[in-house]
mmCIF file of C-alpha atoms in Angstrom:
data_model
loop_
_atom_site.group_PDB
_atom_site.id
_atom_site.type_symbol
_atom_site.label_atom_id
_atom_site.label_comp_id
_atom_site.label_asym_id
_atom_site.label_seq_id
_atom_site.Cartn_x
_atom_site.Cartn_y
_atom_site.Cartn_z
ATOM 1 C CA UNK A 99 188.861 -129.083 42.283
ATOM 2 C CA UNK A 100 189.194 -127.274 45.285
ATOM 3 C CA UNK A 101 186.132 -125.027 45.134
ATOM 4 C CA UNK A 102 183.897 -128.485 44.746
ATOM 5 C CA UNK A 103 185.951 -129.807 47.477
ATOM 6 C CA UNK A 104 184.875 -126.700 49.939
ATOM 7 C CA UNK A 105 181.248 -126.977 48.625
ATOM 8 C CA UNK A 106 181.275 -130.884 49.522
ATOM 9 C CA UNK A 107 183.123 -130.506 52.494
ATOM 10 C CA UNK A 108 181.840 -127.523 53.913
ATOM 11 C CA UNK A 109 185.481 -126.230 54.861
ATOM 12 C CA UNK A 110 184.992 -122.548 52.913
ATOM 13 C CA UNK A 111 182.985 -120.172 52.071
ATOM 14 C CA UNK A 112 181.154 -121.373 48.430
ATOM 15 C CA UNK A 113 183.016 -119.483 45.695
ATOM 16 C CA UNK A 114 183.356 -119.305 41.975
ATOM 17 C CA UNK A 115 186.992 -119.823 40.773
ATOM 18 C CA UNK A 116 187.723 -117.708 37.560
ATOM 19 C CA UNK A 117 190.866 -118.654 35.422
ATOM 20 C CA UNK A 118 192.291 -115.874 33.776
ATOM 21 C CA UNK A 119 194.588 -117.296 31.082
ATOM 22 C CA UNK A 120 197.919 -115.086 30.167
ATOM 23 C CA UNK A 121 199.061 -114.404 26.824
ATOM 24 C CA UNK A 122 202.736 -113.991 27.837
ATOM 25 C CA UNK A 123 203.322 -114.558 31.450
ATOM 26 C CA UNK A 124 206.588 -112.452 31.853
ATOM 27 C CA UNK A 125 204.817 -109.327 30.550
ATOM 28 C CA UNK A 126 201.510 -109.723 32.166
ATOM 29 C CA UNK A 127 202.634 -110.800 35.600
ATOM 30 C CA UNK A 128 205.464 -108.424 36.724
ATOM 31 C CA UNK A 129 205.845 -104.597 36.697
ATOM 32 C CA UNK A 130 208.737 -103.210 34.802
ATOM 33 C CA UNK A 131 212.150 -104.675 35.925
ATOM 34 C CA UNK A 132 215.486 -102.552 36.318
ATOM 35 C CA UNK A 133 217.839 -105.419 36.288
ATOM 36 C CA UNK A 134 219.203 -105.682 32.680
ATOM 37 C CA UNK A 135 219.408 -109.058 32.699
ATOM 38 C CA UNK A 136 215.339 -109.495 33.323
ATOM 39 C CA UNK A 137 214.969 -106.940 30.602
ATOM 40 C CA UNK A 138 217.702 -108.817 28.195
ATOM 41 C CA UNK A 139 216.131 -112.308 29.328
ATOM 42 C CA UNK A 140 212.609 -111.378 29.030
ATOM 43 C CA UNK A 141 212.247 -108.487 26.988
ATOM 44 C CA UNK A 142 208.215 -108.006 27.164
ATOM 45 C CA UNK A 143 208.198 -107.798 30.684
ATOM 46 C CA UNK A 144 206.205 -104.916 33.025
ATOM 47 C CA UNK A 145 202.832 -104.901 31.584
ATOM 48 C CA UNK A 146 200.922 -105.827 35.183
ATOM 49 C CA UNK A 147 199.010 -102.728 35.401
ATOM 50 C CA UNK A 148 197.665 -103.086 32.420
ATOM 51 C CA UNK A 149 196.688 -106.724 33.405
ATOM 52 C CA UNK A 150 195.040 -105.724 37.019
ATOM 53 C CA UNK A 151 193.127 -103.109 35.070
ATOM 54 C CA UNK A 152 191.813 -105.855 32.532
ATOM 55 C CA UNK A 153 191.129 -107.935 35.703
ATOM 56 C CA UNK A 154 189.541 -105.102 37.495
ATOM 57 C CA UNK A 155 187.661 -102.938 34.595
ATOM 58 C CA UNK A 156 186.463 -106.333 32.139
ATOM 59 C CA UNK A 157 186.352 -109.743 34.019
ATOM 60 C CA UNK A 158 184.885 -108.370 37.336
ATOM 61 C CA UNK A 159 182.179 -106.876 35.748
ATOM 62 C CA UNK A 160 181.607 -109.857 33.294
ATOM 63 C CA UNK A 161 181.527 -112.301 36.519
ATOM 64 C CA UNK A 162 179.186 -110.257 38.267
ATOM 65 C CA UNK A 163 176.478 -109.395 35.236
ATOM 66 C CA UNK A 164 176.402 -113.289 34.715
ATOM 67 C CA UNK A 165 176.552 -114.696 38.210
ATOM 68 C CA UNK A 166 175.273 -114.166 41.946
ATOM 69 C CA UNK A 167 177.806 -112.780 43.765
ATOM 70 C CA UNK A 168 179.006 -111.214 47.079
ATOM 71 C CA UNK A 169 180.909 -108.698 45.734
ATOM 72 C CA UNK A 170 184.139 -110.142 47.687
ATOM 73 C CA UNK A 171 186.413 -110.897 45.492
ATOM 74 C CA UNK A 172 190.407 -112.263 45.628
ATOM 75 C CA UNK A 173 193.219 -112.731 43.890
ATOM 76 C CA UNK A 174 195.122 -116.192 44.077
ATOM 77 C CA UNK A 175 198.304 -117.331 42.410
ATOM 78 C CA UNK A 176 201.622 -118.898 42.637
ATOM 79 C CA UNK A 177 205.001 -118.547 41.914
ATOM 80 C CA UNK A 178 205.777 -115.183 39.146
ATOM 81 C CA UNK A 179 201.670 -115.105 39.284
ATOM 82 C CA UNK A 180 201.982 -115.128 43.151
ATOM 83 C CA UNK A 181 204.230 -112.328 41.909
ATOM 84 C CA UNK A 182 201.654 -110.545 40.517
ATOM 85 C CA UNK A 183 199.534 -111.046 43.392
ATOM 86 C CA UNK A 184 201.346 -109.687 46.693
ATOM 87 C CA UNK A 185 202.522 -106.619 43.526
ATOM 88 C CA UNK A 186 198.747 -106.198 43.722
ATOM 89 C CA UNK A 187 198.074 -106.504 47.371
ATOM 90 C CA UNK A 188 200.466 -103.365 48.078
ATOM 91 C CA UNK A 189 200.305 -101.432 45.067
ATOM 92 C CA UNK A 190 196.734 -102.110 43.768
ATOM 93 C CA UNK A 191 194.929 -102.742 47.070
ATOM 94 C CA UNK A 192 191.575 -101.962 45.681
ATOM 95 C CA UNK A 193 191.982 -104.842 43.149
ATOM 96 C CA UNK A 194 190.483 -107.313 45.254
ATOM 97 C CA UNK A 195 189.416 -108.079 48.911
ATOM 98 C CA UNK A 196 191.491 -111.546 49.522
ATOM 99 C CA UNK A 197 194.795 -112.112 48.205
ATOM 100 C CA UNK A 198 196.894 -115.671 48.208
ATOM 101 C CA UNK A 199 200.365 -115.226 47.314
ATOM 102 C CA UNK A 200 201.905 -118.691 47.113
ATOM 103 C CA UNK A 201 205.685 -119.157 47.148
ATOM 104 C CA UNK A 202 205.702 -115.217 44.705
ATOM 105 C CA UNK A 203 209.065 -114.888 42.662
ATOM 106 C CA UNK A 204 209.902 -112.106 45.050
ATOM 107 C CA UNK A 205 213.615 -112.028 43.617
ATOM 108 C CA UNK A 206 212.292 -110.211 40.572
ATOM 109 C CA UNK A 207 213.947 -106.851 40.126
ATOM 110 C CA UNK A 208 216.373 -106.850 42.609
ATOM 111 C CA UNK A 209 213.828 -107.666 45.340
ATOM 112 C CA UNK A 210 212.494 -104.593 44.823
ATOM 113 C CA UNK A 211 208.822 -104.880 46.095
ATOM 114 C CA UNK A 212 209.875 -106.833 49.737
ATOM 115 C CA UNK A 213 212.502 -103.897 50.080
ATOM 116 C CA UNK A 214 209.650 -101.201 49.336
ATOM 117 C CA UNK A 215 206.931 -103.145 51.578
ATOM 118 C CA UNK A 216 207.693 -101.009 54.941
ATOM 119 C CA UNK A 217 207.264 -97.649 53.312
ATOM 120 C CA UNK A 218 203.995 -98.879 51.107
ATOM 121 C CA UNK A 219 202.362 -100.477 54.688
ATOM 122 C CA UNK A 220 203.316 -97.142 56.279
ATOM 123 C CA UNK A 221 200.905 -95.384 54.311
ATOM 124 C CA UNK A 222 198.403 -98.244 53.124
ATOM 125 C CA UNK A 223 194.783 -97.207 52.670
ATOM 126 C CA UNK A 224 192.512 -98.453 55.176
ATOM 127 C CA UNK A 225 190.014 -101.056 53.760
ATOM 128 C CA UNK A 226 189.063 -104.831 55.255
ATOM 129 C CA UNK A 227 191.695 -106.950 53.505
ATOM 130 C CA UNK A 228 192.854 -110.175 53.862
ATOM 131 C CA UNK A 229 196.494 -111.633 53.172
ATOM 132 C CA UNK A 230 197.837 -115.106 53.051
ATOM 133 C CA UNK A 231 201.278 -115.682 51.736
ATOM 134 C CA UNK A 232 203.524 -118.982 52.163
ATOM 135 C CA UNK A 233 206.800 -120.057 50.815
ATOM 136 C CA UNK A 234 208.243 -123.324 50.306
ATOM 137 C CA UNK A 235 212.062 -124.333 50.794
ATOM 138 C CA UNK A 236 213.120 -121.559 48.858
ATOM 139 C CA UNK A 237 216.434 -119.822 49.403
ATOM 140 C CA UNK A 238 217.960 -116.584 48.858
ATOM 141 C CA UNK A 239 216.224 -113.345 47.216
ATOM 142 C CA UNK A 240 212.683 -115.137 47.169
ATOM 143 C CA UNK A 241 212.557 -115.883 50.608
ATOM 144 C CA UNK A 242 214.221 -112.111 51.459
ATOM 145 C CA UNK A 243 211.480 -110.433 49.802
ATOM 146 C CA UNK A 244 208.645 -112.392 51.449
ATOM 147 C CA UNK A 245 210.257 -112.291 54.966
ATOM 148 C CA UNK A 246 210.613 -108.499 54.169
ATOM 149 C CA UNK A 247 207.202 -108.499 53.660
ATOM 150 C CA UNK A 248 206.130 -110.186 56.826
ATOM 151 C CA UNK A 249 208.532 -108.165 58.641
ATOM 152 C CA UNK A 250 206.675 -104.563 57.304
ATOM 153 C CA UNK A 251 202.954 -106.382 57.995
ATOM 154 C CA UNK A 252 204.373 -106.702 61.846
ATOM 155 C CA UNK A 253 205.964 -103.348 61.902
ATOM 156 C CA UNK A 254 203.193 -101.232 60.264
ATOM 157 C CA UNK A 255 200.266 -103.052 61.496
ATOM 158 C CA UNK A 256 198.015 -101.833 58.732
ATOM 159 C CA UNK A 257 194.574 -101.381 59.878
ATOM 160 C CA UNK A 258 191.650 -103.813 58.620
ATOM 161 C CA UNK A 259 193.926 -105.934 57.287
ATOM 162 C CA UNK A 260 194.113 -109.718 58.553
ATOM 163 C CA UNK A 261 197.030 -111.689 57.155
ATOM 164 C CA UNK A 262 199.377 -114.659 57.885
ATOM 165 C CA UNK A 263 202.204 -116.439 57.271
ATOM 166 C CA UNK A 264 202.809 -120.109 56.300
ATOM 167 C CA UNK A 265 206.512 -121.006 56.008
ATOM 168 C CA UNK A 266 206.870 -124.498 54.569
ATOM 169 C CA UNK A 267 210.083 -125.633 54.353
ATOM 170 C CA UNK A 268 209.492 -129.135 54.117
ATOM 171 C CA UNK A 269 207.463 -128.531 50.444
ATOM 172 C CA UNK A 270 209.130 -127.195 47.314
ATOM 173 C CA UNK A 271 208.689 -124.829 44.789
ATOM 174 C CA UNK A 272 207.004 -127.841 43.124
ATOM 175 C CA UNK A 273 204.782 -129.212 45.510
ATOM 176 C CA UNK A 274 203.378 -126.346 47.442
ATOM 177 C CA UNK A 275 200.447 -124.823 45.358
ATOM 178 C CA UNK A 276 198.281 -127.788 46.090
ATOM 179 C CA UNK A 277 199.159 -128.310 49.653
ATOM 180 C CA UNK A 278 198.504 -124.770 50.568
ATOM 181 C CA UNK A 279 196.242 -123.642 48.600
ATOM 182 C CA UNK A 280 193.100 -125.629 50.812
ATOM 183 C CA UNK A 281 194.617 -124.109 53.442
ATOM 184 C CA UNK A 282 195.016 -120.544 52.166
ATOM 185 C CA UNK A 283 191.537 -120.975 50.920
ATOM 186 C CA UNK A 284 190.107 -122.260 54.422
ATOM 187 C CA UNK A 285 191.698 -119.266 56.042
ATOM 188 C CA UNK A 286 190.699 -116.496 53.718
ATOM 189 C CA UNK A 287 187.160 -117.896 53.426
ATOM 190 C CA UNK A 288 185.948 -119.536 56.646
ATOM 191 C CA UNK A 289 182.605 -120.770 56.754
ATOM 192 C CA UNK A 290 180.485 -118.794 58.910
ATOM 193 C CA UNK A 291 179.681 -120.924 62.167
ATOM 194 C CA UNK A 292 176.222 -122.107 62.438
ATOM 195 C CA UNK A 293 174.176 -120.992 65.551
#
């Protein structure tokens, strides 16, 4: 898919796309909610800790004992997994290099995590990290918590971090993934420019 396409086309960096498959989305994908109707609804939910450690402590290793790598790694996903991803970006920094948070289900609990982005950014380690996040035509509490989001990441200005913002309101919830993810991934890996 796309990583052939940037190998063919010369538009990324080369890279080695690892799909992680989840057992029970809900649970693996989202910290702990305090809305009782997330809990009621879906009862096995908060166990994303647990899941970025897996990530971090078994599958990195495994990837790089069996393959040649740069040791730059990122985190990519969409929707409740784009969730999980912009959760890891400002709790869990050191998870990965690159993050791509595509249209994230930022209304889960409450909004918390776009209301708590200023205060995380104002005392974010420093580290060389990399942040793309888009949204589609969504409405409401998802596109509150990723404008609150952008709104810390101008504010706080954390240092070594590059990010940006693609607002797409002419995609949906539907159609986005595929339309930004070559650009997410042409952003967050540019090929070097030869000499």
């Amino acid at each position: 898919g796309l990583a052939q396409y940037g190998a063919l086309s010369g538009s990324f960096e080369d890279l080695i796309v690892v799909g992680v498959e989840t057992k029970d989305r809900r649970a693996e994908l989202t910290w702990r909610s305090t809305d009782h109707a997330e809990i009621r609804d879906y009862p096995t939910n908060g166990e994303a800790a647990a899941f970025r450690k897996f990530l971090v402590d078994e599958v990195k290793p495994l990837i790089e004992a069996n393959y040649r790598t740069s040791g730059e790694d990122a985190l990519m996903g969409e929707s409740l997994a784009g969730l999980f991803v912009a959760e890891s970006f400002l709790k869990g920094p050191a998870t990965a290099d690159r993050y791509i948070a595509i249209s994230p289900s930022l209304w889960w609990d409450f909004g918390s995590l776009g209301k708590e982005a200023r205060k995380i950014l104002d005392n974010f380690p420093k580290g060389e990290r990399k942040f793309y996040l888009a949204i589609a035509d969504e409405k409401g509490a998802m596109r509150d918590g990723v404008l609150a989001i952008v709104a810390a990441l101008k504010k706080e200005r954390p240092k070594g971090v590059g990010w940006t913002f693609s607002d797409r309101p002419d995609l949906t919830h539907a159609t986005i993934y595929h339309r930004e993810a070559l650009e997410a991934l042409v952003w967050t890996f540019p090929r070097p420019k030869a000499e």
